[in-house]
Every structure is written in C-alpha cells, then in structure tokens.
mmCIF file of C-alpha atoms in Angstrom:
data_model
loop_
_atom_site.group_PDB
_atom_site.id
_atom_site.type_symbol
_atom_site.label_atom_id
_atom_site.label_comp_id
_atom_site.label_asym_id
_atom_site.label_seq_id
_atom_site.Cartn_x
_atom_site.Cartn_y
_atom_site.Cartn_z
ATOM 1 C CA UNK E 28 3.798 -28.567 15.157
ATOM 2 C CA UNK E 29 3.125 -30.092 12.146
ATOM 3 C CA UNK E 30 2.566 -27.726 9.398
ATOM 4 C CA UNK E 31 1.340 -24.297 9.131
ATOM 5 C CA UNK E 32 -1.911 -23.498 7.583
ATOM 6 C CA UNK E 33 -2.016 -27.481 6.230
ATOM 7 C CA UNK E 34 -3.259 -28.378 2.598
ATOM 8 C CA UNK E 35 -3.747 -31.989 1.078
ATOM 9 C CA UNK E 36 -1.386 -32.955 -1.666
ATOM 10 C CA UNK E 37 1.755 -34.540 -0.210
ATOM 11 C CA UNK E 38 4.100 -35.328 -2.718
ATOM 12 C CA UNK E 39 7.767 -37.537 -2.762
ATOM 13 C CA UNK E 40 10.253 -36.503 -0.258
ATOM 14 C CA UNK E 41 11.916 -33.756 -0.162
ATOM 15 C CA UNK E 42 10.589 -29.708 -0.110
ATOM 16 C CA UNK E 43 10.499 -27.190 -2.984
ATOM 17 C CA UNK E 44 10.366 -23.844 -1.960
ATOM 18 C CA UNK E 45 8.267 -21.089 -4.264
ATOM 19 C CA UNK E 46 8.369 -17.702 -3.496
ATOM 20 C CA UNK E 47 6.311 -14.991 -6.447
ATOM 21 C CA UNK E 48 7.196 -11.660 -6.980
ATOM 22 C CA UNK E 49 6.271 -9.187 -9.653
ATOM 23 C CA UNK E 50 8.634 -10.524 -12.645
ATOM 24 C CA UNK E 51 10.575 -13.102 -10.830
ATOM 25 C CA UNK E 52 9.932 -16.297 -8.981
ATOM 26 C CA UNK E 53 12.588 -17.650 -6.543
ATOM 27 C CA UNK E 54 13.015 -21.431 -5.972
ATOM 28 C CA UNK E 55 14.990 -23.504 -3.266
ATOM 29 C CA UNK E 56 14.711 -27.573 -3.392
ATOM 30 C CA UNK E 57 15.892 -28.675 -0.313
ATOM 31 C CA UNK E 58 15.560 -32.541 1.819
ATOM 32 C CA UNK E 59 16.674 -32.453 5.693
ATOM 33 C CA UNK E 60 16.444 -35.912 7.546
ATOM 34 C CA UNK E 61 17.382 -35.523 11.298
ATOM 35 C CA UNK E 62 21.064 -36.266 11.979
ATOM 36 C CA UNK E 63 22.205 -35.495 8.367
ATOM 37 C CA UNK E 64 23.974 -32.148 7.552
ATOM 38 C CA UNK E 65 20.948 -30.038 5.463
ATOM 39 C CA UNK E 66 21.018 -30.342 1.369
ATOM 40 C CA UNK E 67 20.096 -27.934 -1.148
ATOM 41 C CA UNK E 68 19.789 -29.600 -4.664
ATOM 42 C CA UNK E 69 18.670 -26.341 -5.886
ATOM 43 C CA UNK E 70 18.191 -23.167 -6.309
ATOM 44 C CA UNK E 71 17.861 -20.042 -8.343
ATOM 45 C CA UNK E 72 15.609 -16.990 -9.696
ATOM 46 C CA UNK E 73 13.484 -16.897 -12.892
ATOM 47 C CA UNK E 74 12.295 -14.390 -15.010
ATOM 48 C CA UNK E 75 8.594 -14.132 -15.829
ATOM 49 C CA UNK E 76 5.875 -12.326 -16.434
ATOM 50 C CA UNK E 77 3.088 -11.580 -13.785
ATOM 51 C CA UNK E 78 0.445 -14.168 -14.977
ATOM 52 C CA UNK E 79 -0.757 -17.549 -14.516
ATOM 53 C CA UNK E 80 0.899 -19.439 -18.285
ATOM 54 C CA UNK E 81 4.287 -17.962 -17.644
ATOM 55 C CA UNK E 82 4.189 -18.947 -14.310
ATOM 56 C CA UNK E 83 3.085 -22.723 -15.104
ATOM 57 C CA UNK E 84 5.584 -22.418 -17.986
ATOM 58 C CA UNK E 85 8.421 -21.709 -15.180
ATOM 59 C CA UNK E 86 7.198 -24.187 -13.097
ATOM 60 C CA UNK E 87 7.106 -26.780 -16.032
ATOM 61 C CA UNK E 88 10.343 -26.328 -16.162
ATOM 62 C CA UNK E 89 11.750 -26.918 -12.797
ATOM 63 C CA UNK E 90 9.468 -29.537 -12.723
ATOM 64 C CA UNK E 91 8.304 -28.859 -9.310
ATOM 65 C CA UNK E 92 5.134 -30.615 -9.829
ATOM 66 C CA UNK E 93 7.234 -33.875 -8.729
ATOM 67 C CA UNK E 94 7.708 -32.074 -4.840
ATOM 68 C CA UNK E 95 5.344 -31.037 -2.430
ATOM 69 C CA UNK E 96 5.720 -27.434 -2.701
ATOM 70 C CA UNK E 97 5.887 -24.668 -0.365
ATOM 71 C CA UNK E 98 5.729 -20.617 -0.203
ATOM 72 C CA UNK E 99 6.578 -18.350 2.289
ATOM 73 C CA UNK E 100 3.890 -15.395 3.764
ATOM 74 C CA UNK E 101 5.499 -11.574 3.263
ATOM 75 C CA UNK E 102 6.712 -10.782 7.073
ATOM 76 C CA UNK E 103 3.220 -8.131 7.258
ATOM 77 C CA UNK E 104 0.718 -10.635 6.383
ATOM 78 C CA UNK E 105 0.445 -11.946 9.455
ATOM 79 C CA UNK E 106 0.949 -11.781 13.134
ATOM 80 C CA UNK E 107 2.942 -14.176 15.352
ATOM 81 C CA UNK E 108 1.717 -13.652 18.673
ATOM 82 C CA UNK E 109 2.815 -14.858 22.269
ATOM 83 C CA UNK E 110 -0.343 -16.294 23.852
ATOM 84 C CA UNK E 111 -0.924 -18.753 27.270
ATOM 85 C CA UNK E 112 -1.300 -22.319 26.265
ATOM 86 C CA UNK E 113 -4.636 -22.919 26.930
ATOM 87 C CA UNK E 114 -5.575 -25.960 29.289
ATOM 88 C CA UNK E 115 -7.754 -28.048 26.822
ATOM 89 C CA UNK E 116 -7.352 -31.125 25.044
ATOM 90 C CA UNK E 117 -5.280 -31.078 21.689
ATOM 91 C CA UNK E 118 -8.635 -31.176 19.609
ATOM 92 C CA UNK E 119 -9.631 -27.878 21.052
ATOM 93 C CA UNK E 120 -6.446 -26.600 21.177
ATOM 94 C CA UNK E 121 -6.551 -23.852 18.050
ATOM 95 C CA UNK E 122 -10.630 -23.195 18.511
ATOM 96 C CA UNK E 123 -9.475 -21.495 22.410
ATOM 97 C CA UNK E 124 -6.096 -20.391 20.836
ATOM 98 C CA UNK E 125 -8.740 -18.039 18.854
ATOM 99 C CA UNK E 126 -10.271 -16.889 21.597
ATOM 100 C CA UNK E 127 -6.960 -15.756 23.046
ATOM 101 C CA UNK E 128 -5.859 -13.790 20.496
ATOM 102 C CA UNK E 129 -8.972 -12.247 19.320
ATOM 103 C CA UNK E 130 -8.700 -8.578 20.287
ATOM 104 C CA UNK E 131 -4.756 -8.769 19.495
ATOM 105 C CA UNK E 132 -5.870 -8.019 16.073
ATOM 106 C CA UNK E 133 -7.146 -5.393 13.762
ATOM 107 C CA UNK E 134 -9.654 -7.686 12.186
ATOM 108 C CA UNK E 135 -12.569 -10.066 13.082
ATOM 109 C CA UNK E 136 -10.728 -13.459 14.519
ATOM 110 C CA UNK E 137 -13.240 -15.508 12.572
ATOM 111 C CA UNK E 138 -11.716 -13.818 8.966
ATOM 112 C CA UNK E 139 -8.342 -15.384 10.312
ATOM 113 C CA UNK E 140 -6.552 -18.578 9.277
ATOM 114 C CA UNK E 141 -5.145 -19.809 12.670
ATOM 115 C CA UNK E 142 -2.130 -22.461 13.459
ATOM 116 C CA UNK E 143 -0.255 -22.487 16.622
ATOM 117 C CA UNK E 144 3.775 -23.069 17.693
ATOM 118 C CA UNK E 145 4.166 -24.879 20.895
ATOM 119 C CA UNK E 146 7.394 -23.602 23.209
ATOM 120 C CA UNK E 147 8.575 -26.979 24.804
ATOM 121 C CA UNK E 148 8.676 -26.705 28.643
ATOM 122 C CA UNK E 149 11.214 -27.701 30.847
ATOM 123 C CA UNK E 150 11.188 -31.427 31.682
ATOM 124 C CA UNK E 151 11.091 -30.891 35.470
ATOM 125 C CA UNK E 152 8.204 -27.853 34.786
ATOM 126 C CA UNK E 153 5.131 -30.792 35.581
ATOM 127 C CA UNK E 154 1.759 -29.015 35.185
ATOM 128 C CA UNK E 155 3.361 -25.245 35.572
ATOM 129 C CA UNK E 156 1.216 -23.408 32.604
ATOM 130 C CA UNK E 157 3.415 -21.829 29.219
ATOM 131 C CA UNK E 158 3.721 -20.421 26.534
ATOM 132 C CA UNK E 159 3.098 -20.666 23.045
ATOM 133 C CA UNK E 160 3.173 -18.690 19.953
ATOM 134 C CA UNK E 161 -0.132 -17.924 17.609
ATOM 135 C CA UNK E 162 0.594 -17.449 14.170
ATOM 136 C CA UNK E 163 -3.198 -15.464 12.653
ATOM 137 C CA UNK E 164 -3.390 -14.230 8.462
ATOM 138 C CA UNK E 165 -6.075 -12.808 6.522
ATOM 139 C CA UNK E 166 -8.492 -15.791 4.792
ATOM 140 C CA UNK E 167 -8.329 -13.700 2.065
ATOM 141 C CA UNK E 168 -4.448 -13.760 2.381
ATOM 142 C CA UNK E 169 -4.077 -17.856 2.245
ATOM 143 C CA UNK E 170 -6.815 -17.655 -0.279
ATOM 144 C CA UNK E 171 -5.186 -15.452 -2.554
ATOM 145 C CA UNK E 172 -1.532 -17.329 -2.254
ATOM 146 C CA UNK E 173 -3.725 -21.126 -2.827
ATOM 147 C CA UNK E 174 -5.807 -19.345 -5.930
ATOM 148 C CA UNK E 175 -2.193 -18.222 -7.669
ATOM 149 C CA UNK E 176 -0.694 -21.189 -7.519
ATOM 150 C CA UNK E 177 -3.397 -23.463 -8.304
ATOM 151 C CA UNK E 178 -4.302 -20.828 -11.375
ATOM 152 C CA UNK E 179 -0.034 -21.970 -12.864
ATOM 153 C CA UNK E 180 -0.931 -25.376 -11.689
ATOM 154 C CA UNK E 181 1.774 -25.328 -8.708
ATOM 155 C CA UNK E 182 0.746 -28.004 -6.496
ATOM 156 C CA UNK E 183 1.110 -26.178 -2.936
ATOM 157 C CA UNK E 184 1.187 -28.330 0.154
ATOM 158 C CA UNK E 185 2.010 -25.468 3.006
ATOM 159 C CA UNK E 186 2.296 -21.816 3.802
ATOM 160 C CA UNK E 187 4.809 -21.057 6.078
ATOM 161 C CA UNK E 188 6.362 -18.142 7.603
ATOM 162 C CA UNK E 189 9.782 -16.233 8.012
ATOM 163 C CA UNK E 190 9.989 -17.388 11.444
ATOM 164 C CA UNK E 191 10.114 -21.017 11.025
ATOM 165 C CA UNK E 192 12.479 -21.025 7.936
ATOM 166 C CA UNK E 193 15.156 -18.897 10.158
ATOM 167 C CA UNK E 194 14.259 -21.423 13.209
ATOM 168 C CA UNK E 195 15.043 -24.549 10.386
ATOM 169 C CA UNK E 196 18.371 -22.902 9.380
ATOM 170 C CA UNK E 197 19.638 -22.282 12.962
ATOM 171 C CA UNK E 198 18.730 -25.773 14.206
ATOM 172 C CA UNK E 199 21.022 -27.134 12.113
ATOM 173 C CA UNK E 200 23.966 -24.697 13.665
ATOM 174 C CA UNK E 201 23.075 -25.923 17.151
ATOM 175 C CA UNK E 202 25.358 -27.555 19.640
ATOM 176 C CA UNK E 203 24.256 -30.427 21.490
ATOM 177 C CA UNK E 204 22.246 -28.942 24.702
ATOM 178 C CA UNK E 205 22.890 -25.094 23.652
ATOM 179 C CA UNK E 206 20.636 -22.677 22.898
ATOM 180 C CA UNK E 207 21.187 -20.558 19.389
ATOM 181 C CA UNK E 208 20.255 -17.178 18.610
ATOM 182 C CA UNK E 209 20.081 -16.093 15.047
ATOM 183 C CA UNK E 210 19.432 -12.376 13.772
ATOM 184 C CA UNK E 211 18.474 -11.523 10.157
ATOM 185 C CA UNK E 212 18.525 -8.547 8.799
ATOM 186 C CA UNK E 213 15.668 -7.318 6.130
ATOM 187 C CA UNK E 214 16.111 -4.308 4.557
ATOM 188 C CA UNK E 215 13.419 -2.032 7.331
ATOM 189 C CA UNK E 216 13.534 -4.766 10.098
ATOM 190 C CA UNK E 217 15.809 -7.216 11.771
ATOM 191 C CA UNK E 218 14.083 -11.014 12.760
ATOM 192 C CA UNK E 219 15.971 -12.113 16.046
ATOM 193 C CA UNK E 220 14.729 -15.933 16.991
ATOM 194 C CA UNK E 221 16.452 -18.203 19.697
ATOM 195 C CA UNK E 222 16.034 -21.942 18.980
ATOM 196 C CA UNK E 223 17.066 -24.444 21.449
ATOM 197 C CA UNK E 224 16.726 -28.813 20.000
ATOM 198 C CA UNK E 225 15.018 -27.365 17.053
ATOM 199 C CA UNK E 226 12.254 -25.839 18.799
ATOM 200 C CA UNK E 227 11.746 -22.111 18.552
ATOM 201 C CA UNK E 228 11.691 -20.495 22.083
ATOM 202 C CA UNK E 229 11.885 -16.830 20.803
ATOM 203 C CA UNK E 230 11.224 -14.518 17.535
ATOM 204 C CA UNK E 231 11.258 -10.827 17.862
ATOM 205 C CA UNK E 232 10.996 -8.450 15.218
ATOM 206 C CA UNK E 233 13.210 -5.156 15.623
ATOM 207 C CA UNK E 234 12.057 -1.978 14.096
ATOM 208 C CA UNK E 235 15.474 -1.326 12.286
ATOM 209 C CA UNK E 236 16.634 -2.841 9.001
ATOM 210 C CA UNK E 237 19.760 -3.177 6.732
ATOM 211 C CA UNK E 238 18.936 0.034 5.161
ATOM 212 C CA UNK E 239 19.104 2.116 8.548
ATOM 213 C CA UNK E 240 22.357 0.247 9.367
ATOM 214 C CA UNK E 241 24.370 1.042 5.567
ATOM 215 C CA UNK E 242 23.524 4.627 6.593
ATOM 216 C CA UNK E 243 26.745 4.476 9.101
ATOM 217 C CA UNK E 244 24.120 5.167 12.271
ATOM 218 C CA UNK E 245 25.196 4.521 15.409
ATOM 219 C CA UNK E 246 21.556 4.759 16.526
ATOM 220 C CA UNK E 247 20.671 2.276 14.419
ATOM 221 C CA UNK E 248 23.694 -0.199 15.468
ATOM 222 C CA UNK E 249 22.969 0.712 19.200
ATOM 223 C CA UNK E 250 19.151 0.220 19.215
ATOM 224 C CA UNK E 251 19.592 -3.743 17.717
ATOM 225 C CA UNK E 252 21.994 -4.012 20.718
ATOM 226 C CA UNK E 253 19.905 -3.028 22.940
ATOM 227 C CA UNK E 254 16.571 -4.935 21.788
ATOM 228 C CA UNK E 255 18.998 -7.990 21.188
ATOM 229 C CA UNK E 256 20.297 -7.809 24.697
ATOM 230 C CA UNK E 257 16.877 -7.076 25.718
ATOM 231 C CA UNK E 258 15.612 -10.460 23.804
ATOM 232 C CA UNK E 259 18.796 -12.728 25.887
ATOM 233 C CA UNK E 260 17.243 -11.253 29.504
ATOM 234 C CA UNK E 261 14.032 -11.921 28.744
ATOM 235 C CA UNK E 262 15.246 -15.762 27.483
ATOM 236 C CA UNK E 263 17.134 -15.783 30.547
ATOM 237 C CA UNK E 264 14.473 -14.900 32.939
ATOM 238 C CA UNK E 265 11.557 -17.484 31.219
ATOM 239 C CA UNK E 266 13.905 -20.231 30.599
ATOM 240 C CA UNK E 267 16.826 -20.359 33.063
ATOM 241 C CA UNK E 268 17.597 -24.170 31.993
ATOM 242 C CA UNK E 269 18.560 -22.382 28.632
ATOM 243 C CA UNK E 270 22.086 -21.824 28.205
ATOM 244 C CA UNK E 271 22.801 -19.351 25.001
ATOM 245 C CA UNK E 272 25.717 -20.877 22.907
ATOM 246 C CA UNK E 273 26.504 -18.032 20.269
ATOM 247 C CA UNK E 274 24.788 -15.336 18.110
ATOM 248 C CA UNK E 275 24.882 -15.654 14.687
ATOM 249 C CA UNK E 276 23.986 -12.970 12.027
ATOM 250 C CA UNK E 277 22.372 -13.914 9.192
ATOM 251 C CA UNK E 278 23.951 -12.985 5.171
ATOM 252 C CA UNK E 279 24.012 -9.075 4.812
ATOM 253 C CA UNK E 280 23.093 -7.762 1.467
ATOM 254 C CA UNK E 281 26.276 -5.417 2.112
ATOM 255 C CA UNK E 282 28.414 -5.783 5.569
ATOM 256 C CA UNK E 283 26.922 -3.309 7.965
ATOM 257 C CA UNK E 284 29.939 -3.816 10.741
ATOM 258 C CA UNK E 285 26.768 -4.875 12.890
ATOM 259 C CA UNK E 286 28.670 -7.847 14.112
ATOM 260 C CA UNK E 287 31.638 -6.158 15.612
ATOM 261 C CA UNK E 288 29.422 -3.457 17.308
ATOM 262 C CA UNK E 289 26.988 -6.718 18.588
ATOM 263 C CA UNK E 290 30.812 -8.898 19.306
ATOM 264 C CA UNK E 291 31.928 -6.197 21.758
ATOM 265 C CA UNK E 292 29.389 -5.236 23.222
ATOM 266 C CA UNK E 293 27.213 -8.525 23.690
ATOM 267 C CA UNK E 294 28.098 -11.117 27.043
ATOM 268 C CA UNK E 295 27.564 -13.920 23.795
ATOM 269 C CA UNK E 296 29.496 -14.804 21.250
ATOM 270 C CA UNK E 297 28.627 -13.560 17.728
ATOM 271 C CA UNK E 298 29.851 -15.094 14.512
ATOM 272 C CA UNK E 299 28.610 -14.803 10.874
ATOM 273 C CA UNK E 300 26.328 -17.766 9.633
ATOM 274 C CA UNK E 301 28.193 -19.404 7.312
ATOM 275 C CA UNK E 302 25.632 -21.734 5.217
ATOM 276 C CA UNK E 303 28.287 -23.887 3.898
ATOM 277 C CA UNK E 304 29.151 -25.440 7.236
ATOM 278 C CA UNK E 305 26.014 -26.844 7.757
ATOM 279 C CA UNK E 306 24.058 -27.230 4.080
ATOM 280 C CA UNK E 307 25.585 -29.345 1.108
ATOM 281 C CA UNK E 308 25.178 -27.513 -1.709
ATOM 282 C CA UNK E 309 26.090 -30.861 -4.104
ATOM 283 C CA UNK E 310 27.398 -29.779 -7.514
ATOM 284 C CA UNK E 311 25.406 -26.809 -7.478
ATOM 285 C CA UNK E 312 26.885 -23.363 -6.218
ATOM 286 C CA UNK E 313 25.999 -21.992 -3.191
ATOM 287 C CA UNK E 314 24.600 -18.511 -2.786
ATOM 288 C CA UNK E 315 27.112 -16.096 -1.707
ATOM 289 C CA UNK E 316 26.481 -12.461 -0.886
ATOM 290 C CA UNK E 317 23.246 -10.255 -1.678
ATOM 291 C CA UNK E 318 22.214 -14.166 -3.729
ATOM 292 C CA UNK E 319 22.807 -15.714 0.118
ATOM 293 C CA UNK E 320 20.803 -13.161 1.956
ATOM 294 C CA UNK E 321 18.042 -12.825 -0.640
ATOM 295 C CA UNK E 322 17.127 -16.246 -0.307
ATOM 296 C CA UNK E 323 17.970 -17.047 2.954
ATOM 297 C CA UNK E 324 14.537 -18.215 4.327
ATOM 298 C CA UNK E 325 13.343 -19.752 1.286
ATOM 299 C CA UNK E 326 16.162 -21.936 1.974
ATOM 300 C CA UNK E 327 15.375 -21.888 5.441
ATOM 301 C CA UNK E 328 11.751 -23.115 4.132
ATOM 302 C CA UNK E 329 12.820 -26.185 2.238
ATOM 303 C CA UNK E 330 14.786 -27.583 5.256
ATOM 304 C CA UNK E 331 11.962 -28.569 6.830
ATOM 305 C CA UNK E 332 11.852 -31.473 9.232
ATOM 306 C CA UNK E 333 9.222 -31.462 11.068
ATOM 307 C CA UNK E 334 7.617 -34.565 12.153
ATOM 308 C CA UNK E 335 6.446 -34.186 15.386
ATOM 309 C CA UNK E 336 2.814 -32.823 16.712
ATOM 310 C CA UNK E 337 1.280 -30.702 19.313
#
C-alpha cells in the first residue's frame, strides 16, 4: 500500500518521525531508498510541556516543518485485522473491506477510519482468493492526532502503525528470497511480524510483555514460545513457498534471556537485531539499550519506502 490513513502535504524527501507524550516528544529523521543500507540523520527526546506553543516551539527547533512528518497510533487505538480480499476492483476495494470487518469491532464501522495491507500471493497462485490485513481506528482517534499537530503547526503527512514500522526495520535485515521474523517486546505485549521482500505476511500480538518476562517466569518465557512457534506453523501452512531465514528479537529495555529460551527451543535461528548492521547512523550516535528499544518503531516509521500500490 501506499500510505496509511493518507493526508495532503508532501514535503522534500526524506521522513520525520513525531511521536507526543505527556512532557516529552520523541523524534526520528530517517530517508530509505531501495537498495541502500537505511539512514537515520536523527534522533532524540525533548522536554516540553503538554500544550500547543511549547510543542511548536520544539518543533521550531528541529525544524521539522522542512519534512513530511509522520506519527505513530498507540498499539490499542486500533485494530489490525485478517480479512478475505474481496473480489472487486481497486476503487471499491476499502468501501467492501468495510463491510468485512464490520462486526469485528466494538463500534459502528462507519465511525472508523479504514486503510488496508495487501499480503502478496504466490506467483504461481493465479485467481486462488487471499488474504489481506484491515487496519480500522476511531475518527475521533485520527481526528484528535491531525487537530494536535496542526494546533503546534506540525505539518503531518501520515499516521501509521506499530506494525508497519517493525515490518520497515526487518526488511532491511532480509536475505535475498528468505522470509524474516521479528519479535518486539513492549512492556505488557510482545509484536511478532514475518516479512518476506518487504511485504508483511504476518503480525501477531502476544499477550505477554517485557515486564512479565524481568519477573524470571518461566510461564511467561514458555507461552511466547509457544505462540511464536504457533505463528511459524501457521506461516508454514498458508505460505509453503515461504522459507523462514532467522528470528530476530527486537532491543530489550533490560535482557530478559528470552533469546536463549526461544534459540533452544525454536527449529529457527534466533539472533538479536542489531540496528547498526543495517541503519547508518552518520555522525550522530546510535541508540543503544532502553534509548534503542524505546524508539525502535519510530525509527522503524521514518524508514519508510513505500512506493508501490494496491
């Protein structure tokens, strides 16, 4: 696809990230151009306080009115749902994507902002029906994120989501013709998503988080095995002309020893995602430790490269 939940504006090349929270605001400027190892020009947190002046004054500063800018949606404002492409023509395509997912969620589909993520079939697949993935938030969600940055004067272009930004990150980790899973850990959930030629062929969110895992539980460590190993049948079963290279886990704000429980007892390998092997940092430093997994898919976010359409 081309963008989620689109918005005029385009600005020069290149994608800065915004994230707001309550006294800080998080920034990651980042230009990927297919075939090129990812860049990050920059990054970092500010201090502010929660209103519209210091945030323009922040944002005056970075001078991120010379970007198209971007924010990410919090993980449970909106549903990414699994849906049967439906057999129309691309201009219909979201208007009987609705339809599809209307009683998968707690509110009226027409008080939902709708985009879609197509999951590439297999060349030799002809006409044989898939999948793709819904991705349905509040109006008054997307209105609320366009009002606060237009109130600072933050030119925003797109809202994204979590799922996308890890998908942008592990594309650039994959081998040629291998499939790549990548699992990131938030501090009540885990995000698992397979990617295979930069396309996003799985996301699954796993009811147990960094927090359950520092508590020493082997619960904890043996229920992401399972739903992990769960995730690679399923994978193998819907796309057999997949073949998984590796596992990679995501930054930790503090090491869990989740990989070497996943390492010996997963049938894939599993390695730590080191950023620095596939993002230039240039003369800036990169971010290392809790820095690394806090901003992980804002990074994620402005690596976008994404030029192709439904």
């Amino acid at each position: 696809m081309k963008r989620l939940f689109k918005r005029r504006g385009a600005r020069q090349p290149g994608w800065m990230a915004v994230s707001m929270q309550p006294g800080t605001l998080d920034f990651a400027h980042g230009v990927c151009e297919p075939g090129k190892k990812g860049a990050i020009r920059a990054w970092g947190t500010r201090n502010l306080a929660d209103s519209p002046k210091d945030i323009e004054r922040v944002a005056k500063e970075l001078g991120v009115d010379r970007y198209q800018c971007l924010t990410l949606l919090p993980p449970a404002d909106y549903h990414l749902l699994l849906v049967d492409a439906p057999n129309v023509p691309a201009i219909e395509l979201k208007r009987a994507v609705r339809w599809r997912i209307k009683d998968m969620l707690d509110y009226h589909v027409e008080d939902a902002t709708v985009d879609v993520l197509d999951i590439p079939m297999e060349p030799s697949a002809g006409a044989r029906g898939h999948s793709m993935y819904a991705v349905a938030a509040r109006n008054e969600v997307i209105q609320a994120a366009i009002e606060r940055f237009s109130a600072a004067n933050v030119p925003l272009s797109v809202i994204d989501i979590a799922e996308t930004a890890q998908r942008n990150i592990a594309a650039l980790f994959e081998p040629a013709n291998r499939a790549l899973g990548l699992l990131y850990l938030w501090p009540k959930q885990a995000l698992l998503t397979i990617s295979f030629r930069g396309e996003l062929y799985l996301a699954r969110r796993i009811d147990v988080g960094a927090d359950h895992l520092q508590a020493s539980s082997a619960e904890a460590m043996n229920r992401v095995l399972l739903e992990v190993q769960r995730s690679l049948d399923h994978l193998e079963r819907q796309f057999p002309f997949l073949s998984m290279a590796k596992l990679l886990l995501a930054p930790e704000p503090r090491s869990t020893g989740l990989i070497g429980h996943l390492s010996a007892n997963l049938g894939v390998a599993v390695e730590p995602a080191n950023l620095r092997e596939v993002i230039d940092f240039g003369e800036g430093t990169e971010p290392e430790g809790e820095a690394a997994w806090r901003m992980f898919h804002l990074l994620g976010a402005a690596l976008r490269n994404e030029i192709k359409a439904l």
